Amino acid sequence: MDSLSSKPFYHKLSHSLIAIALITVAIYLGQDILVPIAMAVLLAVLLRPMEGWLIRIGVPKVLAISIAVTAAVLIMAGVAILISMQLSDFSDEWPKLKRNINDAYRDIRRWIRREYSVSYRQQDQYIKKAQTETLENFQSAETLGIVTGPLGSIILIPIYVFLFLYYRAMLLHFMVVLFADKYKAQVMEIMGEIKTIIQSYMVGLLLETGAVALMNSVGLLILNVQYAILLGVMAAILNLVPYIGGLVATALAVMVTFINHPDGYTLAGVVGVFLTVQFIDNNLLVPLVVGSKVRINALVSIVGVLIGGALAGISGMFLSIPAIAILKVIFDRVEGLKPWGILLGDQTPEQANNNLFRLVKKKRKEASE
């Protein structure tokens, strides 16, 4: 690692850019394999304290891992059942929703005919053409893979989690012996910090999601909004996707509320509830509950979320923040990569008591005199 400092800047920069390009291509091409593995790693680190506690009280290792994985699966299944029950209630209102949608559809058609002089017959032709193209896309083999892919990932993730927990010692040993002896202490420090960050982030994220779901549901129930619990839980789940998820959740809640409560006061109340919850979440829950372990600036977070979404969809958005946090831990401890760690962090030179800019200003002032 020390040899990196003797290399020219353009040499180090070119190697960094090539490495970034190769990693990006690998993630994009292998996302169906890498994303479930990454999700399983996060869950395995999250379940490790539970597994360790079971082993300490005398439970065999295989049984302890099985209990931890089963508990996680049951919790996720319970959330899925809750959402399904709410969706079933939502489906009972389908005739009313269909009638409201048809009324809005007729109003839109009349507006298009009046404003753009497009006849009803031409509109029907455009709609039929769009329907035909959509059906052709859904009947393709690629679409079938998109639909069945997540199902296969859901089945594989618990298996991956079990295997990661079972072979944890072997994987850690591999990471240590992968580097030279003089770097072993540094590697162990990095791995310990990564484990702490992932556990802190995942536990905090679960607590934050539960609190956001509760506040959303209570606020919507006070406004007497239908499907308040469904909208509150779905909004909390969407909020797991940083920055973008909150906007999508607000838009979804407003659209569903508009169908059943088209009056402006209720819509304004729904927007107010979500804005209030987002304010509390961003300024209180995230700093206190999620913790200060994930110290990433907002600019890098937003760009990272967008890049993650472009590479691996919604799963990539969710994984982007812990991935950036892990990279920052590595960059901060590897000579030659520390500038990248500064770029990812949220500490300004003023907060770090860095006199760099003061020295520059002082030299400029002396030169002008």
CSV table of C-alpha atoms in Angstrom, one decimal:
chain,number,residue,atom,x,y,z
A,1,MET,CA,0.0,0.0,0.0
A,2,ASP,CA,2.9,2.3,0.7
A,3,SER,CA,4.1,1.9,-2.9
A,4,LEU,CA,1.1,3.8,-4.1
A,5,SER,CA,2.4,7.1,-2.8
A,6,SER,CA,5.5,6.8,-5.0
A,7,LYS,CA,3.4,6.6,-8.2
A,8,PRO,CA,2.6,9.6,-10.3
A,9,PHE,CA,-0.8,11.2,-9.9
A,10,TYR,CA,-2.0,10.3,-13.4
A,11,HIS,CA,-0.9,6.7,-12.8
A,12,LYS,CA,-3.0,6.4,-9.7
A,13,LEU,CA,-6.0,8.2,-11.2
A,14,SER,CA,-6.0,6.0,-14.3
A,15,HIS,CA,-5.9,2.8,-12.2
A,16,SER,CA,-8.8,4.2,-10.0
A,17,LEU,CA,-10.9,5.0,-13.0
A,18,ILE,CA,-10.3,1.6,-14.6
A,19,ALA,CA,-11.2,-0.1,-11.4
A,20,ILE,CA,-14.4,1.9,-11.1
A,21,ALA,CA,-15.3,1.1,-14.7
A,22,LEU,CA,-14.7,-2.6,-14.2
A,23,ILE,CA,-16.7,-2.7,-11.0
A,24,THR,CA,-19.6,-0.8,-12.6
A,25,VAL,CA,-19.8,-3.1,-15.6
A,26,ALA,CA,-19.6,-6.2,-13.3
A,27,ILE,CA,-22.5,-4.9,-11.1
A,28,TYR,CA,-24.6,-4.0,-14.2
A,29,LEU,CA,-24.0,-7.4,-15.9
A,30,GLY,CA,-24.2,-9.5,-12.8
A,31,GLN,CA,-26.9,-7.7,-10.8
A,32,ASP,CA,-29.1,-10.8,-10.7
A,33,ILE,CA,-26.4,-12.6,-8.8
A,34,LEU,CA,-24.7,-9.8,-6.9
A,35,VAL,CA,-27.8,-8.0,-5.5
A,36,PRO,CA,-29.2,-11.0,-3.7
A,37,ILE,CA,-25.8,-11.8,-2.3
A,38,ALA,CA,-25.3,-8.2,-1.1
A,39,MET,CA,-28.8,-8.3,0.5
A,40,ALA,CA,-27.9,-11.6,2.2
A,41,VAL,CA,-24.6,-10.1,3.6
A,42,LEU,CA,-26.5,-7.2,5.2
A,43,LEU,CA,-29.1,-9.6,6.7
A,44,ALA,CA,-26.4,-12.0,7.9
A,45,VAL,CA,-24.5,-9.2,9.7
A,46,LEU,CA,-27.8,-8.0,11.2
A,47,LEU,CA,-28.7,-11.5,12.5
A,48,ARG,CA,-25.2,-12.3,13.8
A,49,PRO,CA,-25.8,-10.9,17.3
A,50,MET,CA,-28.9,-13.1,17.6
A,51,GLU,CA,-27.0,-16.2,16.4
A,52,GLY,CA,-24.2,-15.4,18.8
A,53,TRP,CA,-26.6,-15.1,21.8
A,54,LEU,CA,-28.2,-18.4,21.0
A,55,ILE,CA,-24.9,-20.1,20.8
A,56,ARG,CA,-23.8,-18.6,24.1
A,57,ILE,CA,-26.9,-20.1,25.9
A,58,GLY,CA,-26.0,-23.6,24.5
A,59,VAL,CA,-27.9,-23.9,21.3
A,60,PRO,CA,-26.0,-25.8,18.6
A,61,LYS,CA,-24.6,-23.6,15.8
A,62,VAL,CA,-26.7,-25.0,13.0
A,63,LEU,CA,-29.9,-24.8,15.0
A,64,ALA,CA,-29.0,-21.2,16.2
A,65,ILE,CA,-28.5,-20.1,12.6
A,66,SER,CA,-31.8,-21.8,11.6
A,67,ILE,CA,-33.7,-20.0,14.4
A,68,ALA,CA,-32.3,-16.6,13.5
A,69,VAL,CA,-33.0,-17.0,9.7
A,70,THR,CA,-36.5,-18.4,10.5
A,71,ALA,CA,-37.3,-15.5,12.8
A,72,ALA,CA,-36.3,-13.0,10.0
A,73,VAL,CA,-38.4,-14.8,7.5
A,74,LEU,CA,-41.4,-14.9,9.8
A,75,ILE,CA,-41.1,-11.1,10.5
A,76,MET,CA,-41.0,-10.4,6.7
A,77,ALA,CA,-43.9,-12.7,6.1
A,78,GLY,CA,-45.9,-10.9,8.8
A,79,VAL,CA,-45.4,-7.6,7.1
A,80,ALA,CA,-46.3,-9.1,3.8
A,81,ILE,CA,-49.5,-10.5,5.3
A,82,LEU,CA,-50.4,-7.2,6.8
A,83,ILE,CA,-50.0,-5.4,3.5
A,84,SER,CA,-52.0,-8.2,1.7
A,85,MET,CA,-54.9,-7.8,4.2
A,86,GLN,CA,-55.0,-4.1,3.5
A,87,LEU,CA,-54.8,-4.7,-0.2
A,88,SER,CA,-57.8,-7.1,0.0
A,89,ASP,CA,-59.8,-4.3,1.7
A,90,PHE,CA,-58.6,-2.0,-1.0
A,91,SER,CA,-59.9,-4.4,-3.7
A,92,ASP,CA,-63.4,-4.3,-2.1
A,93,GLU,CA,-63.7,-0.7,-3.2
A,94,TRP,CA,-62.7,-1.5,-6.8
A,95,PRO,CA,-66.2,-0.7,-8.3
A,96,LYS,CA,-66.1,2.8,-6.7
A,97,LEU,CA,-62.5,3.3,-7.9
A,98,LYS,CA,-63.4,2.1,-11.4
A,99,ARG,CA,-66.3,4.5,-11.6
A,100,ASN,CA,-64.2,7.5,-10.4
A,101,ILE,CA,-61.4,6.5,-12.8
A,102,ASN,CA,-64.0,6.3,-15.7
A,103,ASP,CA,-65.3,9.7,-14.9
A,104,ALA,CA,-61.8,11.2,-14.8
A,105,TYR,CA,-61.0,9.4,-18.1
A,106,ARG,CA,-64.1,10.9,-19.8
A,107,ASP,CA,-63.2,14.3,-18.6
A,108,ILE,CA,-59.6,14.0,-19.9
A,109,ARG,CA,-60.9,12.8,-23.3
A,110,ARG,CA,-63.2,15.8,-23.5
A,111,TRP,CA,-60.4,18.1,-22.6
A,112,ILE,CA,-58.0,16.6,-25.2
A,113,ARG,CA,-60.7,16.9,-27.9
A,114,ARG,CA,-61.4,20.5,-26.9
A,115,GLU,CA,-57.8,21.7,-26.5
A,116,TYR,CA,-56.0,19.7,-29.2
A,117,SER,CA,-58.8,18.8,-31.7
A,118,VAL,CA,-58.1,15.1,-31.4
A,119,SER,CA,-61.3,13.2,-32.1
A,120,TYR,CA,-62.5,10.3,-29.9
A,121,ARG,CA,-61.8,7.9,-32.7
A,122,GLN,CA,-58.2,9.0,-33.0
A,123,GLN,CA,-57.8,8.7,-29.2
A,124,ASP,CA,-59.1,5.2,-29.3
A,125,GLN,CA,-56.7,4.3,-32.0
A,126,TYR,CA,-53.7,5.6,-30.0
A,127,ILE,CA,-54.9,3.7,-26.9
A,128,LYS,CA,-55.3,0.4,-28.8
A,129,LYS,CA,-51.9,0.8,-30.3
A,130,ALA,CA,-50.4,1.4,-26.8
A,131,GLN,CA,-52.3,-1.6,-25.4
A,132,THR,CA,-51.0,-3.8,-28.2
A,133,GLU,CA,-47.3,-2.8,-27.6
A,134,THR,CA,-47.7,-3.3,-23.9
A,135,LEU,CA,-49.1,-6.8,-24.3
A,136,GLU,CA,-46.3,-7.7,-26.7
A,137,ASN,CA,-43.7,-6.5,-24.2
A,138,PHE,CA,-45.3,-8.5,-21.3
A,139,GLN,CA,-45.4,-11.6,-23.4
A,140,SER,CA,-41.7,-11.5,-24.2
A,141,ALA,CA,-39.2,-13.9,-22.5
A,142,GLU,CA,-37.3,-10.9,-21.1
A,143,THR,CA,-40.4,-9.7,-19.2
A,144,LEU,CA,-41.0,-13.2,-17.9
A,145,GLY,CA,-37.4,-13.1,-16.5
A,146,ILE,CA,-38.1,-9.7,-14.9
A,147,VAL,CA,-41.2,-11.1,-13.1
A,148,THR,CA,-39.7,-14.4,-12.0
A,149,GLY,CA,-36.3,-13.0,-11.1
A,150,PRO,CA,-37.4,-11.3,-7.8
A,151,LEU,CA,-39.2,-14.5,-6.8
A,152,GLY,CA,-36.0,-16.5,-7.3
A,153,SER,CA,-34.1,-13.9,-5.3
A,154,ILE,CA,-36.5,-14.1,-2.4
A,155,ILE,CA,-36.0,-17.9,-2.3
A,156,LEU,CA,-32.3,-17.6,-2.5
A,157,ILE,CA,-31.7,-14.9,0.1
A,158,PRO,CA,-32.5,-17.0,3.2
A,159,ILE,CA,-30.2,-19.7,1.8
A,160,TYR,CA,-27.4,-17.2,1.3
A,161,VAL,CA,-27.9,-15.8,4.8
A,162,PHE,CA,-27.7,-19.3,6.4
A,163,LEU,CA,-24.5,-20.1,4.4
A,164,PHE,CA,-22.8,-16.7,5.2
A,165,LEU,CA,-23.5,-17.3,8.9
A,166,TYR,CA,-22.3,-20.9,8.8
A,167,TYR,CA,-19.1,-20.1,6.9
A,168,ARG,CA,-18.5,-16.7,8.6
A,169,ALA,CA,-15.2,-17.8,10.2
A,170,MET,CA,-13.8,-19.2,7.0
A,171,LEU,CA,-14.7,-16.1,5.0
A,172,LEU,CA,-13.1,-13.8,7.6
A,173,HIS,CA,-10.0,-16.0,7.6
A,174,PHE,CA,-9.9,-15.7,3.8
A,175,MET,CA,-10.0,-12.0,3.9
A,176,VAL,CA,-7.2,-11.8,6.5
A,177,VAL,CA,-4.8,-14.2,4.7
A,178,LEU,CA,-5.5,-12.5,1.4
A,179,PHE,CA,-3.2,-9.6,2.4
A,180,ALA,CA,0.4,-9.5,3.5
A,181,ASP,CA,1.2,-10.0,7.2
A,182,LYS,CA,2.0,-6.4,7.8
A,183,TYR,CA,-1.5,-5.4,6.7
A,184,LYS,CA,-3.4,-7.9,8.8
A,185,ALA,CA,-4.1,-5.5,11.7
A,186,GLN,CA,-5.3,-2.9,9.3
A,187,VAL,CA,-7.6,-5.4,7.5
A,188,MET,CA,-9.0,-6.6,10.8
A,189,GLU,CA,-9.7,-3.0,11.8
A,190,ILE,CA,-11.5,-2.3,8.5
A,191,MET,CA,-13.6,-5.4,8.8
A,192,GLY,CA,-14.6,-4.7,12.4
A,193,GLU,CA,-15.6,-1.1,11.4
A,194,ILE,CA,-17.6,-2.4,8.4
A,195,LYS,CA,-19.4,-4.9,10.7
A,196,THR,CA,-20.3,-2.1,13.2
A,197,ILE,CA,-21.5,0.2,10.4
A,198,ILE,CA,-23.7,-2.4,8.8
A,199,GLN,CA,-25.2,-3.5,12.1
A,200,SER,CA,-25.8,0.1,13.2
A,201,TYR,CA,-27.3,1.0,9.9
A,202,MET,CA,-29.6,-2.0,9.6
A,203,VAL,CA,-30.9,-1.9,13.2
A,204,GLY,CA,-31.4,1.9,12.9
A,205,LEU,CA,-33.2,1.5,9.6
A,206,LEU,CA,-35.6,-1.1,11.0
A,207,LEU,CA,-36.4,1.2,14.0
A,208,GLU,CA,-36.8,4.2,11.7
A,209,THR,CA,-39.1,2.3,9.3
A,210,GLY,CA,-41.3,1.2,12.2
A,211,ALA,CA,-41.5,4.8,13.6
A,212,VAL,CA,-42.2,6.3,10.2
A,213,ALA,CA,-45.0,3.7,9.5
A,214,LEU,CA,-46.6,4.4,12.9
A,215,MET,CA,-46.5,8.2,12.4
A,216,ASN,CA,-47.8,8.0,8.8
A,217,SER,CA,-50.7,5.7,9.8
A,218,VAL,CA,-51.7,7.8,12.8
A,219,GLY,CA,-51.7,11.0,10.8
A,220,LEU,CA,-53.8,9.5,8.0
A,221,LEU,CA,-56.2,7.9,10.5
A,222,ILE,CA,-56.7,11.3,12.1
A,223,LEU,CA,-57.6,12.7,8.7
A,224,ASN,CA,-60.0,9.7,8.2
A,225,VAL,CA,-58.3,8.7,5.1
A,226,GLN,CA,-59.2,5.2,3.7
A,227,TYR,CA,-56.5,2.6,3.7
A,228,ALA,CA,-54.5,4.7,6.1
A,229,ILE,CA,-52.5,1.7,7.5
A,230,LEU,CA,-51.8,0.4,4.0
A,231,LEU,CA,-50.6,3.8,2.8
A,232,GLY,CA,-48.6,4.4,6.0
A,233,VAL,CA,-46.8,1.1,5.9
A,234,MET,CA,-46.1,1.3,2.1
A,235,ALA,CA,-44.8,4.9,2.5
A,236,ALA,CA,-42.4,3.7,5.3
A,237,ILE,CA,-41.2,0.9,3.1
A,238,LEU,CA,-40.7,3.2,0.1
A,239,ASN,CA,-38.8,5.5,2.5
A,240,LEU,CA,-36.1,2.9,2.7
A,241,VAL,CA,-35.0,4.2,-0.7
A,242,PRO,CA,-33.2,7.4,0.4
A,243,TYR,CA,-34.5,10.8,-0.9
A,244,ILE,CA,-36.5,9.4,-3.8
A,245,GLY,CA,-38.7,7.0,-1.9
A,246,GLY,CA,-40.3,9.7,0.2
A,247,LEU,CA,-41.4,11.6,-2.9
A,248,VAL,CA,-42.8,8.5,-4.5
A,249,ALA,CA,-44.7,7.6,-1.3
A,250,THR,CA,-46.2,11.1,-1.0
A,251,ALA,CA,-47.3,11.1,-4.7
A,252,LEU,CA,-48.9,7.6,-4.3
A,253,ALA,CA,-50.8,8.6,-1.1
A,254,VAL,CA,-52.1,11.8,-2.8
A,255,MET,CA,-53.3,9.9,-5.8
A,256,VAL,CA,-55.1,7.2,-3.8
A,257,THR,CA,-56.6,9.9,-1.5
A,258,PHE,CA,-57.8,11.9,-4.5
A,259,ILE,CA,-59.8,9.0,-5.7
A,260,ASN,CA,-61.8,8.7,-2.5
A,261,HIS,CA,-61.4,12.2,-1.0
A,262,PRO,CA,-61.2,14.7,-3.8
A,263,ASP,CA,-61.6,17.8,-1.6
A,264,GLY,CA,-58.6,20.1,-1.3
A,265,TYR,CA,-58.5,20.1,2.5
A,266,THR,CA,-58.0,16.4,2.8
A,267,LEU,CA,-55.4,16.4,0.1
A,268,ALA,CA,-53.6,19.3,1.8
A,269,GLY,CA,-53.8,17.4,5.1
A,270,VAL,CA,-52.2,14.3,3.5
A,271,VAL,CA,-49.4,16.3,2.1
A,272,GLY,CA,-48.9,18.0,5.4
A,273,VAL,CA,-48.7,14.7,7.3
A,274,PHE,CA,-46.1,13.3,5.0
A,275,LEU,CA,-44.0,16.5,5.0
A,276,THR,CA,-44.2,16.6,8.8
A,277,VAL,CA,-43.1,13.0,9.1
A,278,GLN,CA,-40.3,13.5,6.6
A,279,PHE,CA,-39.1,16.5,8.6
A,280,ILE,CA,-39.1,14.5,11.9
A,281,ASP,CA,-37.5,11.6,10.1
A,282,ASN,CA,-34.7,13.6,8.5
A,283,ASN,CA,-33.9,15.8,11.5
A,284,LEU,CA,-34.6,13.6,14.5
A,285,LEU,CA,-34.9,9.9,13.6
A,286,VAL,CA,-32.0,9.6,11.1
A,287,PRO,CA,-29.4,11.4,13.3
A,288,LEU,CA,-30.5,9.7,16.5
A,289,VAL,CA,-31.8,6.3,15.5
A,290,VAL,CA,-29.8,5.4,12.4
A,291,GLY,CA,-26.8,6.9,14.2
A,292,SER,CA,-23.7,8.8,13.2
A,293,LYS,CA,-21.8,5.7,11.9
A,294,VAL,CA,-22.9,6.4,8.3
A,295,ARG,CA,-21.2,9.7,7.8
A,296,ILE,CA,-21.9,10.5,4.1
A,297,ASN,CA,-22.7,13.9,2.6
A,298,ALA,CA,-26.0,14.5,0.9
A,299,LEU,CA,-24.6,15.1,-2.5
A,300,VAL,CA,-22.8,11.8,-2.7
A,301,SER,CA,-25.9,10.0,-1.2
A,302,ILE,CA,-28.2,11.4,-3.9
A,303,VAL,CA,-25.8,10.6,-6.7
A,304,GLY,CA,-25.1,7.2,-5.3
A,305,VAL,CA,-28.8,6.4,-5.1
A,306,LEU,CA,-29.3,7.4,-8.7
A,307,ILE,CA,-26.3,5.4,-9.9
A,308,GLY,CA,-27.5,2.4,-7.8
A,309,GLY,CA,-31.0,2.7,-9.4
A,310,ALA,CA,-29.5,2.8,-12.9
A,311,LEU,CA,-27.3,-0.2,-12.3
A,312,ALA,CA,-29.6,-2.5,-10.3
A,313,GLY,CA,-33.1,-0.9,-9.9
A,314,ILE,CA,-34.8,-0.4,-6.5
A,315,SER,CA,-32.5,-2.9,-4.9
A,316,GLY,CA,-29.5,-0.9,-6.1
A,317,MET,CA,-31.0,2.3,-4.6
A,318,PHE,CA,-31.4,0.6,-1.2
A,319,LEU,CA,-27.9,-0.9,-1.2
A,320,SER,CA,-26.2,2.3,-2.4
A,321,ILE,CA,-25.9,3.9,1.1
A,322,PRO,CA,-24.4,1.0,3.0
A,323,ALA,CA,-22.1,0.4,0.0
A,324,ILE,CA,-20.8,4.0,0.0
A,325,ALA,CA,-20.4,3.8,3.8
A,326,ILE,CA,-18.2,0.6,3.4
A,327,LEU,CA,-16.2,2.3,0.7
A,328,LYS,CA,-15.6,5.3,2.9
A,329,VAL,CA,-14.2,3.0,5.7
A,330,ILE,CA,-11.8,1.4,3.2
A,331,PHE,CA,-10.8,4.8,1.7
A,332,ASP,CA,-10.1,6.4,5.1
A,333,ARG,CA,-7.7,3.6,6.0
A,334,VAL,CA,-5.8,2.9,2.7
A,335,GLU,CA,-2.9,5.2,1.8
A,336,GLY,CA,-3.5,6.8,-1.6
A,337,LEU,CA,-7.3,6.6,-1.3
A,338,LYS,CA,-7.9,9.0,1.6
A,339,PRO,CA,-8.9,11.9,-0.7
A,340,TRP,CA,-11.8,9.8,-1.9
A,341,GLY,CA,-12.8,9.2,1.7
A,342,ILE,CA,-12.8,13.0,2.2
A,343,LEU,CA,-15.1,13.3,-0.9
A,344,LEU,CA,-17.6,10.8,0.5
A,345,GLY,CA,-17.7,12.2,4.0
A,346,ASP,CA,-19.8,15.0,5.5
A,347,GLN,CA,-17.1,16.8,7.4
A,348,THR,CA,-16.1,20.2,5.9
A,349,PRO,CA,-12.6,21.6,6.3
A,350,GLU,CA,-14.0,24.1,8.8
A,351,GLN,CA,-15.4,21.4,11.0
A,352,ALA,CA,-12.2,19.4,10.8
A,353,ASN,CA,-10.2,22.6,11.8
A,354,ASN,CA,-8.3,22.4,8.5
A,355,ASN,CA,-6.2,25.5,7.9
A,356,LEU,CA,-5.8,24.7,4.1
A,357,PHE,CA,-8.0,27.5,2.8
A,358,ARG,CA,-6.8,30.0,5.5
A,359,LEU,CA,-3.2,29.4,4.3
A,360,VAL,CA,-4.3,29.9,0.7
A,361,LYS,CA,-6.1,33.2,1.5
A,362,LYS,CA,-3.1,34.3,3.6
A,363,LYS,CA,-0.6,33.7,0.7
A,364,ARG,CA,-2.9,35.5,-1.7
A,365,LYS,CA,-3.1,38.5,0.7
A,366,GLU,CA,0.7,38.5,1.1
A,367,ALA,CA,1.2,38.3,-2.7
A,368,SER,CA,-1.1,41.2,-3.3
A,369,GLU,CA,0.7,43.4,-0.8
